[in-house]
XYZ file of N, CA and C in Angstrom:
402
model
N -25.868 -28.211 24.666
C -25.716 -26.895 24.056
C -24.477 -26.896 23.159
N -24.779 -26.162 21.958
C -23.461 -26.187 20.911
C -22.581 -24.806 21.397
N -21.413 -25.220 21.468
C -20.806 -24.481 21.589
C -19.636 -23.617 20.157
N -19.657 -24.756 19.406
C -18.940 -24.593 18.471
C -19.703 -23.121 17.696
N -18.972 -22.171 16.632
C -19.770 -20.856 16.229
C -19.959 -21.538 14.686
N -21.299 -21.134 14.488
C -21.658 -21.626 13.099
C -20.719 -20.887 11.960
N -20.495 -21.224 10.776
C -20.132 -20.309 9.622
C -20.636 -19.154 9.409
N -21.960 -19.211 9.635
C -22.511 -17.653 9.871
C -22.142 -16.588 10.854
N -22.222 -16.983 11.848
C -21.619 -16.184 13.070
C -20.164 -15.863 12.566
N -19.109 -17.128 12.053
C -17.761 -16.971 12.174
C -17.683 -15.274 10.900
N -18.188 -15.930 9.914
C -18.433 -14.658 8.698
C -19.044 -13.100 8.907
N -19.838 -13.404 9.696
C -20.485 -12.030 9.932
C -19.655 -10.915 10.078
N -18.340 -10.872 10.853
C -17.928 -9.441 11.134
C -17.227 -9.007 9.250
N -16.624 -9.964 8.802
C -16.257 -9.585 7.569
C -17.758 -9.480 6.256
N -18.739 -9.769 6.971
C -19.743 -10.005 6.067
C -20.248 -8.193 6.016
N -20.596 -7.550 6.985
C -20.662 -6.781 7.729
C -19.997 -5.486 6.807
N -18.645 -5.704 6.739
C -17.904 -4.632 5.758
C -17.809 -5.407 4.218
N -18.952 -5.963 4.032
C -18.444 -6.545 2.621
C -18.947 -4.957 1.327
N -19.630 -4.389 1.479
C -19.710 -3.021 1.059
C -18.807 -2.313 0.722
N -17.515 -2.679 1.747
C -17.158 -1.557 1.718
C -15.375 -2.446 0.709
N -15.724 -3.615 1.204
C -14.750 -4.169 0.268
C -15.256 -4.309 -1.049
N -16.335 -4.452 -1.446
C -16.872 -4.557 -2.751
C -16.266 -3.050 -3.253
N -16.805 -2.108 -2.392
C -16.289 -0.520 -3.109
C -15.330 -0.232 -3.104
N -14.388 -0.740 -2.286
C -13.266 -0.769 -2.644
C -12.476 -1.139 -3.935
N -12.955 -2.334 -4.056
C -12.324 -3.608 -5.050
C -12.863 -2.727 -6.633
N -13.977 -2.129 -6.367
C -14.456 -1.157 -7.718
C -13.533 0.227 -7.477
N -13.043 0.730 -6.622
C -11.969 1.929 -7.015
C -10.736 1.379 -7.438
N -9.765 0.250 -7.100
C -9.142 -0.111 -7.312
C -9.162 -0.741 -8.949
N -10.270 -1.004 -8.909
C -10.379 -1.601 -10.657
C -10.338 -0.116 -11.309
N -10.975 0.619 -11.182
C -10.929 1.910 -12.267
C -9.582 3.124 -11.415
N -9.108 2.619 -10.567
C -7.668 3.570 -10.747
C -6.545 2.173 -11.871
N -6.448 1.156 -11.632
C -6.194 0.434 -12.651
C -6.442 0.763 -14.339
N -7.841 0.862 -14.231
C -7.972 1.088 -15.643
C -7.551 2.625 -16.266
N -7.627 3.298 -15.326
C -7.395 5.384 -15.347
C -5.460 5.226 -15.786
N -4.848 3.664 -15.191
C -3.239 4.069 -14.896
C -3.329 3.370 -16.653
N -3.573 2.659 -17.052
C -3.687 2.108 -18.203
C -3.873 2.690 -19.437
N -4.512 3.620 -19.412
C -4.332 4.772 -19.834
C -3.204 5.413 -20.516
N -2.284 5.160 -20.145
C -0.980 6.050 -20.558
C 0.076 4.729 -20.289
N 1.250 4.651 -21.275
C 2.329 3.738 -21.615
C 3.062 2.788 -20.268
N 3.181 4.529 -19.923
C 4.221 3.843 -18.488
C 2.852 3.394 -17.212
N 1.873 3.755 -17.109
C 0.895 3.341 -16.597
C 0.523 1.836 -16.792
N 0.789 1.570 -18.037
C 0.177 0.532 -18.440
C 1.187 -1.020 -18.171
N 2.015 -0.649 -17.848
C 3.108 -1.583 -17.340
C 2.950 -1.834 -15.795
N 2.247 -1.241 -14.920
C 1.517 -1.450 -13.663
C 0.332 -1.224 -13.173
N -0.487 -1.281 -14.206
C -1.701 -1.376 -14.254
C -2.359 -2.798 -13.765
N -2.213 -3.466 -14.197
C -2.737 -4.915 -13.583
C -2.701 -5.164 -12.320
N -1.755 -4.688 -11.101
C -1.427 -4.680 -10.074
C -2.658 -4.158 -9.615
N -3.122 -2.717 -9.269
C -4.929 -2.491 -8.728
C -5.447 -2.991 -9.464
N -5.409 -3.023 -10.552
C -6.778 -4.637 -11.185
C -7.083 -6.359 -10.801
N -5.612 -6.368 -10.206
C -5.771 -7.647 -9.603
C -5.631 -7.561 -8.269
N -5.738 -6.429 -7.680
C -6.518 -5.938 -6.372
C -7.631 -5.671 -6.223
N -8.145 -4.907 -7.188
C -9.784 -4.953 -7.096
C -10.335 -5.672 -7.176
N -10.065 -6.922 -7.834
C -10.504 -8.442 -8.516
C -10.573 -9.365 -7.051
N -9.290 -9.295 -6.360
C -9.393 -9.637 -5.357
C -10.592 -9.526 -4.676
N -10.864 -7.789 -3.767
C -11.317 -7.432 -2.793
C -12.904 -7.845 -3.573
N -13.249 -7.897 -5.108
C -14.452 -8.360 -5.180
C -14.942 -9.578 -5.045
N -13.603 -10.176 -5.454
C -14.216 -11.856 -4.910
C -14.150 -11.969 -4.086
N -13.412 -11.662 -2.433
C -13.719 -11.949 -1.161
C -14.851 -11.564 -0.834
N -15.426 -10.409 -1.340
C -16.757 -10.100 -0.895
C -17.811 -10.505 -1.020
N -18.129 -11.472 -2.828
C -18.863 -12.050 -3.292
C -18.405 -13.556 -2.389
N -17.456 -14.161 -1.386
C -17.439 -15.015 -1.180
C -17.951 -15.071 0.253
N -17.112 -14.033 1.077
C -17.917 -13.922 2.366
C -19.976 -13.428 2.416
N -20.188 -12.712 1.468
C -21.597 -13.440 1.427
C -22.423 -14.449 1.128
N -21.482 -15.255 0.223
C -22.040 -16.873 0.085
C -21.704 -17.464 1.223
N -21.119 -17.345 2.337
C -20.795 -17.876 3.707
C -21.764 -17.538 4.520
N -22.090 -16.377 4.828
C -22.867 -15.766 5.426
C -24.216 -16.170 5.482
N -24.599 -16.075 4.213
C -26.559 -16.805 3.938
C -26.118 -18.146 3.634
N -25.315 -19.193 3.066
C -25.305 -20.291 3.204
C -24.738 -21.134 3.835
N -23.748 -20.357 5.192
C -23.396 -21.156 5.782
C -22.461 -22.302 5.234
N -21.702 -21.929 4.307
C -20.859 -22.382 3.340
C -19.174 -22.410 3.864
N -18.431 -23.472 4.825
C -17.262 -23.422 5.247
C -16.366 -22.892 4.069
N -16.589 -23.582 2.984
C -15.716 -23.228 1.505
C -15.581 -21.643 0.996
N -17.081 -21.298 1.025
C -16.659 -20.027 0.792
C -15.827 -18.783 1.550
N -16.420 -19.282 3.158
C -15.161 -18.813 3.980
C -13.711 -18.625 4.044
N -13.507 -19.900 3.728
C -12.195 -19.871 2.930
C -11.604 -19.398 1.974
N -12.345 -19.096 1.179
C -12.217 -18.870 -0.007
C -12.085 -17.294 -0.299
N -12.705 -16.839 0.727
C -13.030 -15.380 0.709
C -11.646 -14.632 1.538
N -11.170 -16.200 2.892
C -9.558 -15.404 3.646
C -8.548 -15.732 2.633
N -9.249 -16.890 1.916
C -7.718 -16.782 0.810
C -7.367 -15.714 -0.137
N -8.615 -15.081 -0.343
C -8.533 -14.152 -1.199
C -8.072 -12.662 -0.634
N -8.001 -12.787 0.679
C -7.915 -11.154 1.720
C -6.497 -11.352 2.129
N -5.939 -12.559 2.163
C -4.401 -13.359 2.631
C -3.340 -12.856 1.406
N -4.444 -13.335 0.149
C -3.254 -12.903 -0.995
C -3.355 -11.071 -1.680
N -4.449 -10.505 -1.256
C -4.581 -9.101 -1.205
C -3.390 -8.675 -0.115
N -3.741 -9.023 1.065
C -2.628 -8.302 2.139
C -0.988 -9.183 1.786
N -1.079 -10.016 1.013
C 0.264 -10.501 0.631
C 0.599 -9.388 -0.116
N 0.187 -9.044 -1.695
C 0.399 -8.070 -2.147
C 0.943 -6.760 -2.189
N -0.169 -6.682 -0.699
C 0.290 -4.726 -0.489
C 1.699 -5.191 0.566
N 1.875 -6.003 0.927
C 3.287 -6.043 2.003
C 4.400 -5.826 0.761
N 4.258 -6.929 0.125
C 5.625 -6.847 -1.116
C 5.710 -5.687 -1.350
N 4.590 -4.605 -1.876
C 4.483 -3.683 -2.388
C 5.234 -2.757 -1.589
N 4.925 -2.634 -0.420
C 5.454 -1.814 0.812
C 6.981 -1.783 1.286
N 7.343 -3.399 1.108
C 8.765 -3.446 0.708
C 8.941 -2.998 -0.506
N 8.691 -2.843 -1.325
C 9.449 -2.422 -2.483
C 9.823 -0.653 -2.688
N 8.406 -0.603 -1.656
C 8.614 0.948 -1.612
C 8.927 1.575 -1.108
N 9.551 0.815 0.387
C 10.455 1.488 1.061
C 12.035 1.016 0.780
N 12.471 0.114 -0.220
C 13.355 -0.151 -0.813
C 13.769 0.917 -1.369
N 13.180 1.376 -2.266
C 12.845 2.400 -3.570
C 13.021 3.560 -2.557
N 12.358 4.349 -1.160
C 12.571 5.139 -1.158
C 14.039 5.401 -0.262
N 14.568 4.439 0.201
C 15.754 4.281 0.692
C 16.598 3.761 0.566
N 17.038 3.449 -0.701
C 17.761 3.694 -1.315
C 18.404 5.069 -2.031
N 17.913 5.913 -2.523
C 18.420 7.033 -2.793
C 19.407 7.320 -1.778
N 18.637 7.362 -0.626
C 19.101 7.898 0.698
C 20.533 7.560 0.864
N 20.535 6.134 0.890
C 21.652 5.452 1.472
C 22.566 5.696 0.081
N 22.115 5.664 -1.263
C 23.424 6.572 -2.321
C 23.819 7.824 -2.107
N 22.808 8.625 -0.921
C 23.365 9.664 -1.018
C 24.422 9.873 0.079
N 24.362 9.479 0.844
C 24.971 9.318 2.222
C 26.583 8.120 1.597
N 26.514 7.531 1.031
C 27.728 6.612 0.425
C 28.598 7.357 -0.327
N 27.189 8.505 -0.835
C 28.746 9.317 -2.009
C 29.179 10.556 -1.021
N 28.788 10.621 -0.224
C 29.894 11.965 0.551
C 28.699 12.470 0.916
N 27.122 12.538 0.586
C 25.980 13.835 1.294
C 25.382 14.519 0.022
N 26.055 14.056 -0.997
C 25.000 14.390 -2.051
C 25.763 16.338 -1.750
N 24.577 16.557 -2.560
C 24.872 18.265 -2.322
C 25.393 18.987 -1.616
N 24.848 18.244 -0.288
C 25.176 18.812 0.905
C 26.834 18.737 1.305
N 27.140 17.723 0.841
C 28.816 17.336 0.991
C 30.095 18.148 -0.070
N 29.282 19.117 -0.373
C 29.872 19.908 -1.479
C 29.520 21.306 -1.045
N 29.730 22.405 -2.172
C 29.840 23.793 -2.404
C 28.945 23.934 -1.562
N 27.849 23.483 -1.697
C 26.615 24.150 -0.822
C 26.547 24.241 0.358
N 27.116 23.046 1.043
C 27.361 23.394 2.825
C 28.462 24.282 3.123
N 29.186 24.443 2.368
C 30.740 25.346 2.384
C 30.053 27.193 2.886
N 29.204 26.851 1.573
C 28.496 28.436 1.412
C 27.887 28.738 2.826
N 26.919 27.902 2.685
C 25.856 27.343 4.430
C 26.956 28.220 5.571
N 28.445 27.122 5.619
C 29.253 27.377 6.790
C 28.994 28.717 6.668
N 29.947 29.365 5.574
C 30.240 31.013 5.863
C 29.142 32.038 6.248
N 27.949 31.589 5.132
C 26.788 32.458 5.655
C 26.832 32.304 7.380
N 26.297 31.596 7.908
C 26.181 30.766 9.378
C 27.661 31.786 9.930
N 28.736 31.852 9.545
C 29.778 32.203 10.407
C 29.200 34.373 10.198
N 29.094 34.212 9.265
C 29.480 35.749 9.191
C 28.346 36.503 9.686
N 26.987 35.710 9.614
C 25.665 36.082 10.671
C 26.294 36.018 11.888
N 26.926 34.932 12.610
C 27.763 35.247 14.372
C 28.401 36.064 14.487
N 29.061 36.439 13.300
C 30.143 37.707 13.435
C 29.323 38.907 13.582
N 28.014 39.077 12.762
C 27.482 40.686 13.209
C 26.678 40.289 14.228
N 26.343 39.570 14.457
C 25.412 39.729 15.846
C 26.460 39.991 17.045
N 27.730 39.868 16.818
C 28.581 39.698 18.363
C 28.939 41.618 18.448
């Protein structure tokens, strides 16, 4: 008895959602092409285009695995889902870079707004509400 799992079996669960990566890989191409559109769009536009490009060739690859039992295309299809999820990680660092940073300039320069007139005001309001309630 074989125990080993054929290429078919191994493919199937990703074969399975290949639909939904194909439809994917087509929203990602036309929010790409929608950001392209406009100047500053168009300077990160390629980024979901070469995400959608991705998620369509893994899909077109995990079904050549699937009906042909094709080790290569298997591969071919995690290399392509390896360098998609490479992608969105960088991306994710960058964007929690981006959003914390502000933070940490604001907190370096004294609190930003808050470290000024405006908490001053804050205090007194805050004090002179305790004063009529007592």
């Amino acid at each position: 008895m074989d125990t080993n799992p054929t290429i078919a079996t191994l493919s199937q669960p990703l074969a399975r959602g290949r639909g939904w990566l194909t439809f994917l890989g087509i929203l990602s191409l036309l929010y790409g092409l929608l950001m392209a559109l406009s100047i500053i769009g168009l300077l990160v536009a390629w980024i979901p285009i070469w995400l959608g490009i991705l998620l369509i060739q893994a899909a077109g690859a995990i079904g050549q695995a699937e009906t042909g039992s094709d080790p290569v295309a298997l591969q071919r299809s995690l290399a392509k889902l390896k360098t998609y999820f490479t992608i969105w990680g960088v991306l994710a660092i960058i964007m929690m870079v981006l959003t914390l940073l502000p933070l940490i300039l604001m907190i370096a320069t004294g609190g930003g707004m808050l470290g000024g007139e405006m908490f001053r005001e804050f205090q007194e309001m805050f004090g002179e509400m305790q004063r009529r309630a007592i």
